[in-house]
Each structure stands twice: as C-alpha cells, then as structure tokens.
C-alpha cells in the first residue's frame, strides 16, 4: 500500500524553513510538496573517511523530514566522485582515494546513516552502476555540455588560479559527474551544504538539457564546530562523532560556546520549531541560565543517538566529574605487557598522547593528572600495580594495569 504523503502546511513549512539557507525554486517546491505526489530526494555522499559527525547529520535530518512526510530518500554513494575528490572550498588538490578505500569507508558510512534514516524507506545506489559502463564517447558527450569557462566559474577555482595554485584537469569534472547522478536517479530534489550550490545547480542544468524535469535545490546551514569559529570537521578536531559514546557526546556539547546554543538546537535536534524559537527568545531576554539549556541540549542529542537512559547516565557522570569533581564510575582499563618507565611513557601507552614529544609537552603544561592531581614531571616514575587513573583534560580518563596482574 503506498505511503500517505503529508501535505499539511505545518509539515511543509518545517521542511522548507528548518535549517535551510537557499531553495531553488521555493515556490515550485512548495507546490510539489502540496501535490501529494512522492518526491525523490537525493543526497550524494562521498565516503572520503570512515566516520560521520553532527555536521553531516544536518543533511541527514533534513532527509528524515522528507522521509517522515512520505517522500523517497535516495542516497547516491559517490564511489567515483570520491576518487576524484570534491574541490569545494579546497585550496589545493585533494588526494585521490582507491576503490578499496572507498568501499571500506562506505560500509562504515551506511551503518551511521541508519542511525537517523529509516533503512527500509531509503534507496541506496552506487555511481559505479552507471559510470563503470561509460566509454570515452560518453565522457566526451558529457564534457561537451559545458564550456571551460563555465566549469571554472567557481570561487574556489578562481582563488587558486589567482594565487598561482594549480587546478587539476580532472577537478572540474567532479560537478559533471554529480550532475549526471541526478539524471540517473531522476531526482526531484537535491540537498547539500551551502558551499555545494555550484555542484547542485549543474544537476539542474543537465536535467534541463536532457528534457527531464529539473530538480529543486535546497542548501542547508553549516554546523559550527566546538571551537565556535569554524565549521564542524575532523581536520579541525572540533566535532562530535555519531559513534562517540553517550558520555563523550554529552561532555562535548557542554563545551560549546553559549552563543551557539540556538544554532545547535535548530540544526542537531528534533525539537518543534516553536520550542526552538522560544529558546532563542529566552536566551536573548536573559531569563534562562545557558548552562541549563546546554544540559538539555546534550540530553536531546544523546537521546537521539542512544536513548533517554543513556542520556540520563551521561548527565549524571558529567555532574559528578565536572561539578562534584568525582572520578567517573566507568573508566577504561588499559592492560600493559610491561610497566611504563615514566609518566610520559604511560601517557603514550594509554593513547592520551600519540607521541613522546606530545606527552612531554602536555605533562609540562599541566595537562595530565594522576588520580586527580596535576603532575608536571614527565620523567616521574609510577608505583607498580598501584590503582592509577591518568586523565587528560575534562573527558579523557584511563586506568593502567599489567596483563599478568589482571589475569
């Protein structure tokens, strides 16, 4: 039995307004949403790494809004475009990935996609199902649709050329391949981040050329990272991963700057629009403690990816560790085959630092504690078989023990 399409004004307004920046063509998309006909909503994903974070989830949550309204979500796995590398916002050429790397990353991506999307209601397709059949004549036909000036007419290419930085001959082809995906999946709507607008428009252009109804385009706001300055990303280490533990998620949310609270409620939670508006108002009027709102935000996020019980436990641990200064109840035990010679060796062995130089620097700057007490001597010897807890910062705790002692 066909799924009923939601056409009420409230649902449509939520889809059109929540976290959106640009819609082309908004009037036409609104008309199509009210028609009651199911739309095919496309998102292209380049699996360039194994993990997703809350920044990626902004687009996935928009897809879920369409999905909840009865529309069909189509995920295009960019196993060819990932090998080229998206040039968007790049000041240099991105290293190309192998087919093996792409497949490995995709397996991890799909596990995380369905933390948000309904798997049974999601269509997943691979670019290779059509691009593996491409011949040289197909490539020339696709390239002939645009001029060189059109393909280079994007800010990132212009900036690199003006700076004397090379643009790879293959890079402008990226947007053409993404555009061709829209033809193959017969996309009615394509979503992406604001910096993806150039690529999304090429899909609309190509559909027009092929006498296919052009897709509507929706760009979404970019989630600012934990540093409060740059967009969330692994390269800046300012992210919350979808696979972070509930306790880690909660603690990271509590570290965001107060001014980002409304931004996070809108982009990372499923609170009703009216409630998000009320939160913004209360913050502006200074009638609520930002800490209390952040605690609620953290609970909402952890509940989305785990459950209410996990969120409650994460909150209690946060209160114990950061407000009452009590050690966490559950601390990972690192079993060592031999006892570390010094504190610096122990810090590296527990992965609280990734090198001896980093460990020494962190210790000397007061960034490492032993059983809750700061220790600034990297050469300090540790008593064997003692119940030692090492910590770095506010969230990283490790207990060390010898393997033979543990058995």
Short mmCIF file of C-alpha atoms in Angstrom, two decimals:
data_model
loop_
_atom_site.label_atom_id
_atom_site.label_comp_id
_atom_site.label_asym_id
_atom_site.label_seq_id
_atom_site.Cartn_x
_atom_site.Cartn_y
_atom_site.Cartn_z
CA UNK A 1 0.00 0.00 0.00
CA UNK A 2 1.50 3.40 -1.00
CA UNK A 3 2.63 5.55 1.89
CA UNK A 4 0.46 8.59 2.55
CA UNK A 5 2.14 11.90 1.69
CA UNK A 6 1.82 14.65 4.30
CA UNK A 7 0.60 17.85 2.64
CA UNK A 8 -0.41 19.95 5.65
CA UNK A 9 1.01 23.46 5.94
CA UNK A 10 2.85 22.76 9.20
CA UNK A 11 4.83 19.82 7.78
CA UNK A 12 5.67 21.67 4.59
CA UNK A 13 6.78 24.79 6.47
CA UNK A 14 9.02 22.62 8.67
CA UNK A 15 10.67 21.06 5.61
CA UNK A 16 11.12 24.38 3.83
CA UNK A 17 12.30 26.50 6.76
CA UNK A 18 14.17 24.39 9.33
CA UNK A 19 17.95 24.88 8.85
CA UNK A 20 17.57 25.89 5.18
CA UNK A 21 19.56 28.69 3.51
CA UNK A 22 18.63 28.61 -0.20
CA UNK A 23 15.80 26.92 -2.09
CA UNK A 24 15.66 26.92 -5.90
CA UNK A 25 12.80 27.10 -6.79
CA UNK A 26 10.99 27.56 -3.44
CA UNK A 27 7.61 28.36 -4.93
CA UNK A 28 7.76 25.34 -7.21
CA UNK A 29 8.98 23.03 -4.44
CA UNK A 30 6.15 24.14 -2.18
CA UNK A 31 3.69 23.38 -4.99
CA UNK A 32 5.19 19.92 -5.50
CA UNK A 33 5.06 19.19 -1.76
CA UNK A 34 1.37 20.14 -1.68
CA UNK A 35 0.56 17.97 -4.70
CA UNK A 36 0.56 14.77 -2.65
CA UNK A 37 2.90 13.03 -5.10
CA UNK A 38 6.01 11.34 -3.62
CA UNK A 39 9.27 13.12 -4.44
CA UNK A 40 12.66 11.52 -4.95
CA UNK A 41 15.04 13.43 -2.66
CA UNK A 42 18.73 12.94 -3.48
CA UNK A 43 21.83 13.26 -1.37
CA UNK A 44 25.22 12.43 -2.83
CA UNK A 45 27.78 11.12 -0.34
CA UNK A 46 31.49 10.83 -0.99
CA UNK A 47 32.84 8.31 1.55
CA UNK A 48 36.22 10.01 1.99
CA UNK A 49 36.57 8.85 5.62
CA UNK A 50 35.02 6.22 7.91
CA UNK A 51 33.16 8.43 10.39
CA UNK A 52 30.26 10.88 10.30
CA UNK A 53 29.67 13.72 12.75
CA UNK A 54 26.82 16.04 13.73
CA UNK A 55 27.74 18.38 10.87
CA UNK A 56 26.98 15.60 8.37
CA UNK A 57 23.81 14.80 10.30
CA UNK A 58 22.27 18.21 9.44
CA UNK A 59 21.67 16.96 5.89
CA UNK A 60 20.55 13.53 7.08
CA UNK A 61 17.98 15.09 9.41
CA UNK A 62 16.59 17.12 6.51
CA UNK A 63 16.26 13.88 4.56
CA UNK A 64 14.44 12.38 7.52
CA UNK A 65 11.94 15.26 7.44
CA UNK A 66 11.16 14.39 3.80
CA UNK A 67 11.06 10.70 4.68
CA UNK A 68 8.67 11.25 7.59
CA UNK A 69 6.40 13.16 5.20
CA UNK A 70 6.25 10.11 2.91
CA UNK A 71 8.84 11.01 0.27
CA UNK A 72 11.59 8.73 -1.08
CA UNK A 73 15.16 9.34 0.04
CA UNK A 74 17.83 8.37 -2.48
CA UNK A 75 21.43 8.12 -1.29
CA UNK A 76 24.00 8.16 -4.09
CA UNK A 77 27.29 6.63 -3.00
CA UNK A 78 29.93 8.60 -4.86
CA UNK A 79 32.38 5.77 -5.39
CA UNK A 80 33.66 7.61 -8.49
CA UNK A 81 33.49 11.22 -7.30
CA UNK A 82 35.22 10.21 -4.05
CA UNK A 83 38.17 9.06 -6.10
CA UNK A 84 38.38 12.48 -7.81
CA UNK A 85 37.77 14.46 -4.62
CA UNK A 86 35.32 17.33 -4.22
CA UNK A 87 37.23 20.57 -4.95
CA UNK A 88 34.72 22.67 -2.98
CA UNK A 89 36.47 25.00 -0.52
CA UNK A 90 39.82 23.37 -1.26
CA UNK A 91 42.96 25.45 -1.65
CA UNK A 92 44.84 22.51 -3.12
CA UNK A 93 44.13 19.23 -4.89
CA UNK A 94 42.60 16.55 -2.65
CA UNK A 95 44.46 13.21 -2.59
CA UNK A 96 42.62 10.62 -4.66
CA UNK A 97 41.27 7.52 -2.91
CA UNK A 98 41.46 3.95 -4.14
CA UNK A 99 38.36 1.85 -4.85
CA UNK A 100 39.24 -0.34 -1.86
CA UNK A 101 39.40 2.69 0.49
CA UNK A 102 36.06 3.95 -0.80
CA UNK A 103 34.31 0.60 -0.24
CA UNK A 104 35.72 0.29 3.27
CA UNK A 105 34.57 3.80 4.18
CA UNK A 106 31.14 3.20 2.64
CA UNK A 107 30.48 0.21 4.89
CA UNK A 108 31.04 2.43 7.92
CA UNK A 109 29.02 5.31 6.45
CA UNK A 110 25.96 3.15 5.86
CA UNK A 111 25.93 1.91 9.45
CA UNK A 112 25.84 5.52 10.64
CA UNK A 113 23.30 6.75 8.06
CA UNK A 114 20.70 4.45 9.51
CA UNK A 115 21.13 5.87 12.98
CA UNK A 116 18.97 8.65 11.51
CA UNK A 117 17.23 7.38 8.37
CA UNK A 118 14.71 4.56 8.04
CA UNK A 119 16.65 1.84 6.25
CA UNK A 120 13.57 0.23 4.68
CA UNK A 121 12.47 3.57 3.25
CA UNK A 122 15.89 4.54 1.86
CA UNK A 123 17.15 3.74 -1.64
CA UNK A 124 20.95 3.37 -1.82
CA UNK A 125 22.61 3.42 -5.25
CA UNK A 126 26.24 3.42 -6.36
CA UNK A 127 27.62 5.69 -9.09
CA UNK A 128 29.65 2.79 -10.41
CA UNK A 129 26.45 1.08 -11.54
CA UNK A 130 26.37 3.59 -14.42
CA UNK A 131 29.86 5.09 -14.62
CA UNK A 132 31.52 1.66 -14.91
CA UNK A 133 29.66 1.34 -18.21
CA UNK A 134 30.90 4.71 -19.50
CA UNK A 135 33.00 4.71 -22.64
CA UNK A 136 35.15 7.51 -23.98
CA UNK A 137 32.30 8.66 -26.23
CA UNK A 138 30.07 9.04 -23.12
CA UNK A 139 32.75 11.11 -21.41
CA UNK A 140 33.08 13.43 -24.43
CA UNK A 141 29.31 13.76 -24.68
CA UNK A 142 29.08 14.81 -21.02
CA UNK A 143 32.00 17.25 -21.30
CA UNK A 144 30.50 18.86 -24.40
CA UNK A 145 27.55 20.13 -22.37
CA UNK A 146 29.67 22.90 -20.80
CA UNK A 147 32.46 25.27 -21.67
CA UNK A 148 35.77 25.52 -19.84
CA UNK A 149 34.84 28.97 -18.51
CA UNK A 150 31.58 27.61 -17.10
CA UNK A 151 33.35 24.78 -15.28
CA UNK A 152 36.00 27.09 -13.87
CA UNK A 153 33.44 29.72 -12.83
CA UNK A 154 33.52 28.86 -9.15
CA UNK A 155 35.12 30.80 -6.33
CA UNK A 156 37.49 28.06 -5.14
CA UNK A 157 38.98 27.59 -8.62
CA UNK A 158 39.23 31.35 -9.20
CA UNK A 159 41.03 31.82 -5.90
CA UNK A 160 43.50 29.04 -6.54
CA UNK A 161 44.28 30.31 -10.04
CA UNK A 162 44.76 33.88 -8.81
CA UNK A 163 47.06 32.57 -6.04
CA UNK A 164 49.12 30.62 -8.56
CA UNK A 165 47.90 27.27 -7.20
CA UNK A 166 47.28 24.59 -9.79
CA UNK A 167 43.82 23.23 -10.59
CA UNK A 168 43.92 19.60 -11.67
CA UNK A 169 42.48 18.91 -15.13
CA UNK A 170 40.21 16.29 -13.55
CA UNK A 171 38.76 18.53 -10.81
CA UNK A 172 36.11 20.46 -12.81
CA UNK A 173 34.70 17.09 -13.94
CA UNK A 174 33.54 16.45 -10.37
CA UNK A 175 30.44 18.63 -10.72
CA UNK A 176 29.55 17.00 -14.06
CA UNK A 177 29.58 13.52 -12.56
CA UNK A 178 27.45 14.68 -9.65
CA UNK A 179 25.08 16.30 -12.14
CA UNK A 180 24.80 13.09 -14.13
CA UNK A 181 23.78 11.27 -10.92
CA UNK A 182 20.65 13.43 -10.83
CA UNK A 183 19.72 12.24 -14.32
CA UNK A 184 20.21 8.58 -13.41
CA UNK A 185 18.18 8.63 -10.20
CA UNK A 186 15.55 11.05 -11.61
CA UNK A 187 15.96 13.38 -8.64
CA UNK A 188 13.09 15.74 -7.85
CA UNK A 189 15.04 17.46 -5.06
CA UNK A 190 18.74 17.54 -4.20
CA UNK A 191 20.06 18.79 -0.88
CA UNK A 192 23.54 19.85 0.20
CA UNK A 193 25.52 22.33 2.25
CA UNK A 194 25.71 25.97 1.17
CA UNK A 195 29.14 25.54 -0.43
CA UNK A 196 27.70 22.79 -2.65
CA UNK A 197 25.42 25.15 -4.57
CA UNK A 198 27.60 25.21 -7.72
CA UNK A 199 27.53 21.41 -7.95
CA UNK A 200 23.79 21.16 -7.25
CA UNK A 201 22.98 23.69 -9.97
CA UNK A 202 24.86 21.60 -12.55
CA UNK A 203 22.46 18.74 -11.89
CA UNK A 204 19.52 21.04 -12.55
CA UNK A 205 21.21 22.29 -15.76
CA UNK A 206 21.85 18.79 -17.08
CA UNK A 207 18.32 17.63 -16.36
CA UNK A 208 17.04 20.59 -18.37
CA UNK A 209 19.33 19.64 -21.26
CA UNK A 210 18.02 16.08 -21.17
CA UNK A 211 14.35 17.18 -21.11
CA UNK A 212 13.98 15.86 -17.57
CA UNK A 213 12.04 17.92 -15.03
CA UNK A 214 14.77 19.92 -13.24
CA UNK A 215 15.33 19.11 -9.60
CA UNK A 216 14.60 21.61 -6.88
CA UNK A 217 17.66 22.58 -4.84
CA UNK A 218 17.88 23.01 -1.10
CA UNK A 219 21.07 24.15 0.65
CA UNK A 220 21.37 23.85 4.41
CA UNK A 221 23.10 25.79 7.15
CA UNK A 222 26.57 24.67 8.22
CA UNK A 223 27.05 23.49 11.79
CA UNK A 224 29.76 25.44 13.61
CA UNK A 225 32.22 23.25 15.48
CA UNK A 226 33.05 23.08 19.17
CA UNK A 227 35.60 25.89 18.83
CA UNK A 228 32.80 28.30 17.91
CA UNK A 229 34.74 29.58 14.89
CA UNK A 230 34.95 27.09 12.03
CA UNK A 231 32.52 24.58 10.58
CA UNK A 232 32.50 21.24 12.34
CA UNK A 233 35.14 18.94 10.89
CA UNK A 234 37.60 16.21 11.69
CA UNK A 235 40.53 18.21 10.32
CA UNK A 236 39.95 20.88 12.99
CA UNK A 237 39.20 18.32 15.75
CA UNK A 238 36.11 20.35 16.70
CA UNK A 239 33.49 17.69 16.06
CA UNK A 240 31.05 15.33 17.78
CA UNK A 241 31.08 11.95 16.05
CA UNK A 242 27.87 9.97 15.63
CA UNK A 243 29.74 6.99 17.11
CA UNK A 244 31.01 8.86 20.17
CA UNK A 245 29.86 7.33 23.44
CA UNK A 246 26.90 8.97 25.16
CA UNK A 247 29.21 10.36 27.85
CA UNK A 248 31.60 11.78 25.24
CA UNK A 249 28.74 13.36 23.28
CA UNK A 250 27.29 14.93 26.40
CA UNK A 251 30.62 16.35 27.54
CA UNK A 252 31.43 17.79 24.11
CA UNK A 253 28.03 19.51 23.84
CA UNK A 254 28.62 21.14 27.23
CA UNK A 255 31.85 22.65 25.86
CA UNK A 256 30.25 24.69 23.06
CA UNK A 257 30.17 28.49 23.42
CA UNK A 258 26.89 29.83 24.84
CA UNK A 259 26.14 31.82 21.69
CA UNK A 260 25.90 28.58 19.69
CA UNK A 261 23.09 27.12 21.82
CA UNK A 262 20.19 28.18 19.49
CA UNK A 263 22.26 27.15 16.44
CA UNK A 264 22.68 23.64 17.85
CA UNK A 265 19.06 23.28 18.95
CA UNK A 266 17.92 24.11 15.41
CA UNK A 267 20.45 22.02 13.47
CA UNK A 268 21.04 18.98 15.69
CA UNK A 269 17.75 18.23 17.49
CA UNK A 270 14.18 17.38 16.61
CA UNK A 271 12.56 19.86 18.97
CA UNK A 272 9.49 21.56 17.44
CA UNK A 273 10.20 24.83 15.63
CA UNK A 274 8.11 26.83 18.11
CA UNK A 275 10.14 25.50 21.01
CA UNK A 276 13.44 26.35 19.31
CA UNK A 277 12.13 29.90 18.74
CA UNK A 278 11.18 30.14 22.42
CA UNK A 279 14.69 29.03 23.47
CA UNK A 280 16.22 31.77 21.32
CA UNK A 281 13.89 34.34 22.88
CA UNK A 282 14.67 33.27 26.45
CA UNK A 283 18.40 33.49 25.79
CA UNK A 284 18.07 36.97 24.32
CA UNK A 285 15.97 38.13 27.26
CA UNK A 286 18.45 36.56 29.76
CA UNK A 287 15.62 34.69 31.50
CA UNK A 288 17.37 31.31 31.48
CA UNK A 289 20.79 30.02 32.55
CA UNK A 290 22.76 29.00 29.42
CA UNK A 291 24.22 26.06 31.36
CA UNK A 292 20.73 24.64 31.93
CA UNK A 293 19.92 24.94 28.24
CA UNK A 294 23.18 23.25 27.29
CA UNK A 295 22.36 20.38 29.62
CA UNK A 296 19.00 19.99 27.94
CA UNK A 297 20.65 20.20 24.51
CA UNK A 298 23.12 17.49 25.50
CA UNK A 299 20.28 15.26 26.74
CA UNK A 300 18.36 15.76 23.49
CA UNK A 301 21.36 14.84 21.32
CA UNK A 302 22.40 11.78 23.34
CA UNK A 303 18.78 10.55 23.39
CA UNK A 304 18.58 10.85 19.59
CA UNK A 305 21.59 8.59 19.04
CA UNK A 306 21.16 6.33 22.08
CA UNK A 307 18.16 6.59 24.43
CA UNK A 308 16.86 8.54 27.42
CA UNK A 309 18.50 6.16 29.90
CA UNK A 310 21.95 6.68 28.36
CA UNK A 311 21.39 10.45 28.30
CA UNK A 312 20.45 10.45 31.99
CA UNK A 313 23.56 8.41 32.90
CA UNK A 314 25.78 10.70 30.80
CA UNK A 315 24.35 13.74 32.56
CA UNK A 316 24.95 12.22 35.99
CA UNK A 317 28.55 11.44 35.08
CA UNK A 318 29.03 14.99 33.85
CA UNK A 319 27.67 16.36 37.15
CA UNK A 320 29.91 14.03 39.15
CA UNK A 321 33.10 14.72 37.20
CA UNK A 322 32.77 18.41 36.37
CA UNK A 323 30.64 19.81 39.17
CA UNK A 324 31.31 17.48 42.10
CA UNK A 325 34.86 16.58 40.94
CA UNK A 326 34.19 12.86 41.40
CA UNK A 327 36.03 10.29 39.27
CA UNK A 328 33.90 8.69 36.53
CA UNK A 329 32.25 5.44 37.55
CA UNK A 330 33.37 3.61 34.41
CA UNK A 331 36.97 4.14 33.28
CA UNK A 332 38.65 2.16 30.50
CA UNK A 333 41.38 -0.15 31.82
CA UNK A 334 44.45 -0.35 29.57
CA UNK A 335 46.30 -3.65 30.07
CA UNK A 336 50.04 -3.31 29.55
CA UNK A 337 52.53 -6.13 28.96
CA UNK A 338 55.20 -4.20 30.88
CA UNK A 339 55.08 -1.33 33.35
CA UNK A 340 55.91 2.08 31.81
CA UNK A 341 59.26 3.56 32.85
CA UNK A 342 57.91 7.09 33.27
CA UNK A 343 54.67 9.08 33.28
CA UNK A 344 55.37 10.16 29.69
CA UNK A 345 55.62 6.51 28.61
CA UNK A 346 52.34 5.75 30.42
CA UNK A 347 50.57 8.65 28.70
CA UNK A 348 51.60 7.32 25.28
CA UNK A 349 50.74 3.71 26.22
CA UNK A 350 47.20 4.77 27.14
CA UNK A 351 46.85 6.86 23.93
CA UNK A 352 46.28 10.04 25.97
CA UNK A 353 49.04 11.32 23.66
CA UNK A 354 50.22 9.93 20.34
CA UNK A 355 53.94 10.58 20.69
CA UNK A 356 56.56 11.07 23.41
CA UNK A 357 57.07 14.70 22.41
CA UNK A 358 53.33 15.39 22.69
CA UNK A 359 53.19 13.55 26.02
CA UNK A 360 56.09 15.53 27.50
CA UNK A 361 54.70 18.84 26.30
CA UNK A 362 51.22 18.07 27.66
CA UNK A 363 52.59 16.98 31.05
CA UNK A 364 54.88 20.00 31.42
CA UNK A 365 51.91 22.29 30.62
CA UNK A 366 49.88 20.72 33.42
CA UNK A 367 47.53 18.82 31.13
CA UNK A 368 47.90 15.39 32.80
CA UNK A 369 46.59 14.30 36.19
CA UNK A 370 47.36 11.21 38.27
CA UNK A 371 44.39 10.25 40.41
CA UNK A 372 43.02 13.77 40.03
CA UNK A 373 46.28 15.60 40.87
CA UNK A 374 48.29 17.56 38.28
CA UNK A 375 51.75 16.15 37.64
CA UNK A 376 54.20 18.24 35.59
CA UNK A 377 57.21 15.92 35.64
CA UNK A 378 57.22 13.73 32.50
CA UNK A 379 60.03 11.60 33.99
CA UNK A 380 58.14 10.73 37.16
CA UNK A 381 58.20 7.01 37.92
CA UNK A 382 54.90 5.34 38.69
CA UNK A 383 54.47 2.81 41.53
CA UNK A 384 53.90 -0.67 40.09
CA UNK A 385 50.49 -2.32 40.38
CA UNK A 386 49.00 0.78 42.00
CA UNK A 387 45.39 1.70 41.21
CA UNK A 388 46.40 4.55 38.91
CA UNK A 389 43.99 6.70 36.90
CA UNK A 390 45.53 9.04 34.34
CA UNK A 391 43.43 11.83 32.87
CA UNK A 392 43.85 14.46 30.18
CA UNK A 393 41.50 17.39 30.06
CA UNK A 394 37.96 17.05 31.29
CA UNK A 395 36.80 13.94 29.45
CA UNK A 396 39.68 11.51 28.93
CA UNK A 397 40.33 9.00 31.73
CA UNK A 398 42.42 5.80 31.56
CA UNK A 399 43.34 3.25 34.22
CA UNK A 400 46.52 1.20 33.76
CA UNK A 401 47.23 -2.35 34.88
CA UNK A 402 49.61 -5.20 34.00
CA UNK A 403 48.18 -8.03 31.91
CA UNK A 404 49.54 -10.78 34.15
CA UNK A 405 48.26 -8.98 37.23
CA UNK A 406 44.81 -8.68 35.66
CA UNK A 407 44.66 -12.41 34.90
#
